[in-house]
mmCIF file of C-alpha atoms in Angstrom:
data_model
loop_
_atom_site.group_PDB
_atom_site.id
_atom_site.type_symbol
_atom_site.label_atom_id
_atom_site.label_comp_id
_atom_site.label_asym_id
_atom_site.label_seq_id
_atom_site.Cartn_x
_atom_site.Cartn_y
_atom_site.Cartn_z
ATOM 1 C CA UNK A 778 -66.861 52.613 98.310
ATOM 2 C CA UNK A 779 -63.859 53.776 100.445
ATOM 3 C CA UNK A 780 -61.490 56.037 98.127
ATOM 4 C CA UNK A 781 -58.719 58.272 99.045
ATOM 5 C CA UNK A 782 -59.202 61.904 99.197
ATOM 6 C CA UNK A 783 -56.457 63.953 97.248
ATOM 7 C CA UNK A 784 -55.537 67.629 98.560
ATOM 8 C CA UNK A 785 -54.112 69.962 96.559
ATOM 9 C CA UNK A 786 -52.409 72.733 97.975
ATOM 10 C CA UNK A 787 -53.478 76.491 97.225
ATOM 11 C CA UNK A 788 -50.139 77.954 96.029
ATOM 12 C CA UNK A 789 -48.902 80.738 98.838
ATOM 13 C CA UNK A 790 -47.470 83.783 97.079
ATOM 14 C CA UNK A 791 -44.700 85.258 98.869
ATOM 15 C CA UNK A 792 -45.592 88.591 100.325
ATOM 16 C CA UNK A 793 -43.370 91.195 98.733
ATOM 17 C CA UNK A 794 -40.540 92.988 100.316
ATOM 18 C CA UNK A 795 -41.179 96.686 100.106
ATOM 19 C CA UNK A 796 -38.417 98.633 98.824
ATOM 20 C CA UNK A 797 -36.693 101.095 100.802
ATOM 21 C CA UNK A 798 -37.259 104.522 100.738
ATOM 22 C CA UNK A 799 -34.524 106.351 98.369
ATOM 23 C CA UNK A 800 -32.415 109.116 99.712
ATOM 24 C CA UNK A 801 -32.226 111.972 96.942
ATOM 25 C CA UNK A 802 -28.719 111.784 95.845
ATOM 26 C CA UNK A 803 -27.653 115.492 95.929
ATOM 27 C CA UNK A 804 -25.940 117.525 93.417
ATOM 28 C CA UNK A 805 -22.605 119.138 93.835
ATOM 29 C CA UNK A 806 -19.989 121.269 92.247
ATOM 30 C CA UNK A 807 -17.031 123.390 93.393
ATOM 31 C CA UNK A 808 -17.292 127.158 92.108
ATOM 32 C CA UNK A 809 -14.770 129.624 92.591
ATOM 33 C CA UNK A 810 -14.513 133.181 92.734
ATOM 34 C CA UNK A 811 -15.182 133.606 88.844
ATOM 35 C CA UNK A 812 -18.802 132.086 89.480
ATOM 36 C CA UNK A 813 -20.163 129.369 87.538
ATOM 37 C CA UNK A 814 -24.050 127.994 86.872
ATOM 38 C CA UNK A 815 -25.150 124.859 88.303
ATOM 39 C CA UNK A 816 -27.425 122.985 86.046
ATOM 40 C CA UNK A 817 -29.642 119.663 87.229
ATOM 41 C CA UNK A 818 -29.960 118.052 84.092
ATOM 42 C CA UNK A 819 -31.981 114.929 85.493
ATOM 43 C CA UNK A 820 -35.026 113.509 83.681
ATOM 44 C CA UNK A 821 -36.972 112.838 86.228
ATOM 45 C CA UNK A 822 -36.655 113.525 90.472
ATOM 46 C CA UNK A 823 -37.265 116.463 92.884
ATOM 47 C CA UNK A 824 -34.012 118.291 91.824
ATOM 48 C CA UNK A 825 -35.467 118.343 87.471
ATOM 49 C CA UNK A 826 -35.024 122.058 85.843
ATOM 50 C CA UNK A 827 -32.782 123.530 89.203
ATOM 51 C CA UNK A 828 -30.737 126.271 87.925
ATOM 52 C CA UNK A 829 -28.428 128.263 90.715
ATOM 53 C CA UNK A 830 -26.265 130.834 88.820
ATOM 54 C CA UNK A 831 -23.359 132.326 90.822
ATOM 55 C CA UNK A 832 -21.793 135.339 89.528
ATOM 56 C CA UNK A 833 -18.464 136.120 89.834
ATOM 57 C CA UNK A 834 -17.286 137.662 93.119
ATOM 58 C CA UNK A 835 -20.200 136.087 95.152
ATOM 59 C CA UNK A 836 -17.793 133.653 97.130
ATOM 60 C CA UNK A 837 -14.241 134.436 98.231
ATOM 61 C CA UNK A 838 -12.935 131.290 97.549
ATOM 62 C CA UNK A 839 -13.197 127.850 95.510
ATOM 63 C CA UNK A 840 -16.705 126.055 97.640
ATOM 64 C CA UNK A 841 -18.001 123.283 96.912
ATOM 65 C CA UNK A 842 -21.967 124.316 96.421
ATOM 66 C CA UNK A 843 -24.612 121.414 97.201
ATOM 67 C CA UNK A 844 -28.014 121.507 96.471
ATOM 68 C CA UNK A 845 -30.409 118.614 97.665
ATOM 69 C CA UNK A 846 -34.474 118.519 97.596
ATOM 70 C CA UNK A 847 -36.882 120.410 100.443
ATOM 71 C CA UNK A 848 -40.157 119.006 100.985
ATOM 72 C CA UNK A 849 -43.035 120.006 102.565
ATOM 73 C CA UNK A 850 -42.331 117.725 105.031
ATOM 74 C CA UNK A 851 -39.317 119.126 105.685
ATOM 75 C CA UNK A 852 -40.547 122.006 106.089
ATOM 76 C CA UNK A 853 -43.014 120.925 108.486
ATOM 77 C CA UNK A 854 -40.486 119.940 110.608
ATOM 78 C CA UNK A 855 -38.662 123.120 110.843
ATOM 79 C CA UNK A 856 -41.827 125.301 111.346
ATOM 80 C CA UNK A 857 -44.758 123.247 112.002
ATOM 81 C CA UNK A 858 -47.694 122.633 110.021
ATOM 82 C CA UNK A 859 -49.085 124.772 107.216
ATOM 83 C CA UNK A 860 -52.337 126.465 107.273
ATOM 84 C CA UNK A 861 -54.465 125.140 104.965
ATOM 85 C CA UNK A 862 -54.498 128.235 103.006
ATOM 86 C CA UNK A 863 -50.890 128.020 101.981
ATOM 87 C CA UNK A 864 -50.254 124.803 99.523
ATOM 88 C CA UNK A 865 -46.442 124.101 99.373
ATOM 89 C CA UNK A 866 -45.185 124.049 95.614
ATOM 90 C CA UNK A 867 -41.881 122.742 95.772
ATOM 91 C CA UNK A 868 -38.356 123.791 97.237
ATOM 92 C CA UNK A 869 -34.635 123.195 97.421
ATOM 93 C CA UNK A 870 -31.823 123.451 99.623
ATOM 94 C CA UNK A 871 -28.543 125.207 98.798
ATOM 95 C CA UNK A 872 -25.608 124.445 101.085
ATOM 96 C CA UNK A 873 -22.318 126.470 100.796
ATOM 97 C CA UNK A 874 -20.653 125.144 103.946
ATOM 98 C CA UNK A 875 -20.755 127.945 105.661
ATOM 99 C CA UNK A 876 -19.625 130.482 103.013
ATOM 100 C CA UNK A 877 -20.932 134.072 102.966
ATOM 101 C CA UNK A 878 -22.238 135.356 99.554
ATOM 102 C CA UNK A 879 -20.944 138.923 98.360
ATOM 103 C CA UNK A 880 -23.425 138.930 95.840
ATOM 104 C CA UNK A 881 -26.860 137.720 94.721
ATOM 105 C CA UNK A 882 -27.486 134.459 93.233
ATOM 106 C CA UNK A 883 -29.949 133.234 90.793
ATOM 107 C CA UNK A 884 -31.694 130.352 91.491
ATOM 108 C CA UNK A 885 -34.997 128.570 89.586
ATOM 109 C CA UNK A 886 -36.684 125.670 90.542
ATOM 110 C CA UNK A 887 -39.577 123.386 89.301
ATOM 111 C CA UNK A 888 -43.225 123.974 91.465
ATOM 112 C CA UNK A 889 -46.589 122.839 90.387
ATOM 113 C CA UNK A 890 -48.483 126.102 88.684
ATOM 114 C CA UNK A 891 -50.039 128.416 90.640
ATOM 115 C CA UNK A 892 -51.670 131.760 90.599
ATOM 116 C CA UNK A 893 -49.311 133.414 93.309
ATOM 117 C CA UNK A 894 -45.534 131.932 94.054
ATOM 118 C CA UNK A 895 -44.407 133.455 97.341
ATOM 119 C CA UNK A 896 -40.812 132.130 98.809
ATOM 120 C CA UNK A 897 -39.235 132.075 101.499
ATOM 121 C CA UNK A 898 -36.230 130.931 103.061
ATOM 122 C CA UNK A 899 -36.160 128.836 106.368
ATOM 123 C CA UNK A 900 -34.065 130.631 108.839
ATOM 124 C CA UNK A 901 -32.836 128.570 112.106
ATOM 125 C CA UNK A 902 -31.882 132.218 114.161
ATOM 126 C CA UNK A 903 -33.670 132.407 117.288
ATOM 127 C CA UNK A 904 -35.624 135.162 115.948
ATOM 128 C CA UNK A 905 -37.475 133.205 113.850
ATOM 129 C CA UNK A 906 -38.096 129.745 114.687
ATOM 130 C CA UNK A 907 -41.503 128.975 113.429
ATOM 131 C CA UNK A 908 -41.354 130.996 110.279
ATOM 132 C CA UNK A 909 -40.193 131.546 106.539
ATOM 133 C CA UNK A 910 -38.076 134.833 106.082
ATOM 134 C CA UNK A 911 -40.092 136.377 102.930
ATOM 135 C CA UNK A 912 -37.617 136.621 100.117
ATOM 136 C CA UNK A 913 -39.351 137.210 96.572
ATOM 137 C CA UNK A 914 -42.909 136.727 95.313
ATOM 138 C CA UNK A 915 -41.787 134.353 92.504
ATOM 139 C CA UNK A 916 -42.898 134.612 89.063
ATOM 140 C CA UNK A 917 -41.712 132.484 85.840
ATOM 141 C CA UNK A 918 -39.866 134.551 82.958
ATOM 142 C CA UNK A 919 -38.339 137.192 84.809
ATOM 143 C CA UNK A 920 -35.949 136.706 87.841
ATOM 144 C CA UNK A 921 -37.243 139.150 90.606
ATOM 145 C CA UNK A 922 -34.063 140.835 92.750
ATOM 146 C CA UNK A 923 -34.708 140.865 96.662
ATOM 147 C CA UNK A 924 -36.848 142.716 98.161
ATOM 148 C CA UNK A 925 -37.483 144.642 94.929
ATOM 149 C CA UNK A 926 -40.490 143.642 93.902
ATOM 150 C CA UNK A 927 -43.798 145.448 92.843
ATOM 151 C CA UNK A 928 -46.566 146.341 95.039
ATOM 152 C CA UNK A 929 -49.227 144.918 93.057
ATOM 153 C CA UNK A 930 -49.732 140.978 92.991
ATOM 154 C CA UNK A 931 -48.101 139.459 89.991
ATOM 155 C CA UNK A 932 -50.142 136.439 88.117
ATOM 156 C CA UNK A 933 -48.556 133.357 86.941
ATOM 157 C CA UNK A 934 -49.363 131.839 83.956
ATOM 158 C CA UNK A 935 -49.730 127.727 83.979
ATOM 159 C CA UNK A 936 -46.217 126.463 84.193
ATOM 160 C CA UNK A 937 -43.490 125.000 86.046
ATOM 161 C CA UNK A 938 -40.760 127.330 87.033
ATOM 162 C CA UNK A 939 -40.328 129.522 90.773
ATOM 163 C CA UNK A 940 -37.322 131.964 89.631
ATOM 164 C CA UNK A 941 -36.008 134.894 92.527
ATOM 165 C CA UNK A 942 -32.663 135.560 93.397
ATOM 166 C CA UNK A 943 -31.039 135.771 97.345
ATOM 167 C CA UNK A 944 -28.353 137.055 98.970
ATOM 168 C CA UNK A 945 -27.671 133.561 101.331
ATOM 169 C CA UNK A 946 -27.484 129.926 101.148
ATOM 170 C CA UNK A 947 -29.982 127.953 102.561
ATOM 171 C CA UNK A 948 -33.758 126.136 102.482
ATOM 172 C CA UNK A 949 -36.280 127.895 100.060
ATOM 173 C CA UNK A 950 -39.652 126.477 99.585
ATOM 174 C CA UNK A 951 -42.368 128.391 97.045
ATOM 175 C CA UNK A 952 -45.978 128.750 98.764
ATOM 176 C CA UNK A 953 -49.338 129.815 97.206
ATOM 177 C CA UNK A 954 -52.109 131.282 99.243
ATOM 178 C CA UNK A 955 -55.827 130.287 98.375
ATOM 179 C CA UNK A 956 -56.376 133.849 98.213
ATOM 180 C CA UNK A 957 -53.444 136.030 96.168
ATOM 181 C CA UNK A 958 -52.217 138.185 98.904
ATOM 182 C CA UNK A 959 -51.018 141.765 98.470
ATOM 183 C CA UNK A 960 -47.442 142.804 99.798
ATOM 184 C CA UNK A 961 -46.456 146.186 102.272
ATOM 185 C CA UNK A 962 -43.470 147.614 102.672
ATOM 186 C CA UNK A 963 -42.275 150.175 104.164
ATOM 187 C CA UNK A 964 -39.177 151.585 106.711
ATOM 188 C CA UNK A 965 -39.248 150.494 110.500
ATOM 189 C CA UNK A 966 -38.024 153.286 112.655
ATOM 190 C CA UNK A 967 -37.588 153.785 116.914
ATOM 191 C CA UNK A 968 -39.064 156.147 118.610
ATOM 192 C CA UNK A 969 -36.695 158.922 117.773
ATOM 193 C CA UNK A 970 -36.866 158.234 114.160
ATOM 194 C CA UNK A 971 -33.773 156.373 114.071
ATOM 195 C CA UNK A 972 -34.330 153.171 111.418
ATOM 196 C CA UNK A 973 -34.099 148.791 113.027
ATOM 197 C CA UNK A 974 -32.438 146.646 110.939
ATOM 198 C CA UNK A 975 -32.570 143.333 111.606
ATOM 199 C CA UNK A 976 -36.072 143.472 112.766
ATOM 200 C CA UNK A 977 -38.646 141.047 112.498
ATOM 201 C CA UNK A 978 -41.861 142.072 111.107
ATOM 202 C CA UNK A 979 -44.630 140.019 110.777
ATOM 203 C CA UNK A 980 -48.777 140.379 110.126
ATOM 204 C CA UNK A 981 -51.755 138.296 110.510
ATOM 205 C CA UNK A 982 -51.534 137.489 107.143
ATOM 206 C CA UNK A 983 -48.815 136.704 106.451
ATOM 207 C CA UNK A 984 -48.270 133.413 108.811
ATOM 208 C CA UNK A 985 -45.968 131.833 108.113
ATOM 209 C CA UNK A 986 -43.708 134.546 106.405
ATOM 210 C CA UNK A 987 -42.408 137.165 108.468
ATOM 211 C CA UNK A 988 -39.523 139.855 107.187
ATOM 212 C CA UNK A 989 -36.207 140.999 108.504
ATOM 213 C CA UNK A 990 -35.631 144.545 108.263
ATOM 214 C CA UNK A 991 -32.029 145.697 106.012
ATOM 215 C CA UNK A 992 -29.729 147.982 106.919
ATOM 216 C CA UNK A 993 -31.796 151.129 106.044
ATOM 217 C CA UNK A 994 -35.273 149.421 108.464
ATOM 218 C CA UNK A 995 -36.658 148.685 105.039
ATOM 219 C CA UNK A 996 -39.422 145.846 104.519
ATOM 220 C CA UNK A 997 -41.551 143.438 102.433
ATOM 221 C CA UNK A 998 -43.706 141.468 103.274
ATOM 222 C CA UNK A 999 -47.121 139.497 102.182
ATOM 223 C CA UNK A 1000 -50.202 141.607 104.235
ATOM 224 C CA UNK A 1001 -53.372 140.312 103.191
ATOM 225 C CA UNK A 1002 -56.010 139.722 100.226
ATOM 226 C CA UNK A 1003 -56.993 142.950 98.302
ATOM 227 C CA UNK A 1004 -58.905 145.645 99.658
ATOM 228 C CA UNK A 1005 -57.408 144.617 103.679
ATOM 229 C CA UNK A 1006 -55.608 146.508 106.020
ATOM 230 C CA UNK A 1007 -53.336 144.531 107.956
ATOM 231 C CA UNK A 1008 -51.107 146.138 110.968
ATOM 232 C CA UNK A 1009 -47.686 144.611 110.730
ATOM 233 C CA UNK A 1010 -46.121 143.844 114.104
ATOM 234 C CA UNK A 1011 -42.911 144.193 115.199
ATOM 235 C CA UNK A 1012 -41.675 140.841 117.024
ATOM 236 C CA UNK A 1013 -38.889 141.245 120.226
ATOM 237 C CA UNK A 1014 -35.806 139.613 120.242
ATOM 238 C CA UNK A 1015 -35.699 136.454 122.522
ATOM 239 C CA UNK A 1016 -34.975 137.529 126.276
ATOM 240 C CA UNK A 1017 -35.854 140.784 125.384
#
């Protein structure tokens, strides 16, 4: 018997659009000579729990202070690839348009715990173009001033904070070594006894930190794990 064969067709469900990656909006405020605090009071996103305080007479004039998300990523780009036995925690970037600080600043941040926060800022000189100048071994509770911090590696407990304070604007991330590292420090001096500042001091630990020498040749710096002896080396000047 000859009957007509009925096709019903399979429902295609559209295939949907991805959505397009979102751009961090950034946060921004003007602060003046009598300093202000800059508070990211967002639920949720990379910028949650930033905190930059800005004391009075740390900028000349009224600047309008921006502070927008650093990834690893970002990072990546800038220095090339972490070692596998630094994890990247979190970070931030603090623009002043060009201003100069005349003071410290505050600034906290949210990371993933960690044992050891070490951060660093990126700096774009020619002196250092793969590396993170060292600024503060970060620790939650206590804001540590630059470059005055103790000898002997400082714990931190489970949480989310990276506090340290800086004398310049610019990109910070917080890094933990697999292996809590212990920090040197020390004066860097020429041949006649006369200190370098400015100089760039690194070890074969401390990849990818390295530390620029004040005024005075002082330095800090991350060396190695506990019970090591690492030589720090001095790094010429391009062209040198």
């Amino acid at each position: 018997q000859d009957g007509v064969l009925v096709s019903t067709p399979t429902p295609v469900k559209p295939t949907p659009t991805p959505k397009p990656a979102t751009t961090p909006t950034p946060v921004s405020q003007i602060i003046g000579p009598e300093g202000g605090t800059i508070v990211v009071n967002e639920p949720s996103g990379p910028l949650s729990g930033v905190v930059v305080e800005i004391p009075a007479g740390a900028l000349e004039q009224k600047t309008i202070v921006t502070i927008t998300p650093f990834s690893k990523s970002d990072l990546e780009q800038l220095i090339g690839s972490l070692d596998n036995e630094m994890r990247f925690l979190g970070g931030l970037k603090i623009d002043g348009g060009g201003a100069v600080l005349k003071k410290e600043i505050s600034v906290s941040f949210g990371v993933t715990s960690s044992d050891q926060l070490l951060v660093g800022r990126v700096d774009l000189d020619a002196k250092t173009p793969s590396a993170m100048v060292y600024e503060a071994m970060g620790r939650v509770g206590s804001s540590l001033k630059l470059n005055m911090v103790s000898k002997q590696v400082l714990q931190v407990m489970s949480t989310q904070i990276a506090m340290f304070d800086t004398f310049k604007f610019g990109s910070f991330g917080a890094l933990s070594p697999t292996d809590p590292l212990w920090l040197i420090n020390g004066d860097f001096r020429d041949h006649s006894g006369n200190p370098v500042s400015d100089g760039v001091i690194a070890t074969s630990f401390s990849k990818p930190f390295v530390s620029i020498t004040d005024t005075k040749g002082y330095l800090e710096l991350p060396a190695g794990p506990a019970g090591s002896y690492p030589t720090a080396i001095a790094i010429p000047p391009p062209n040198a």
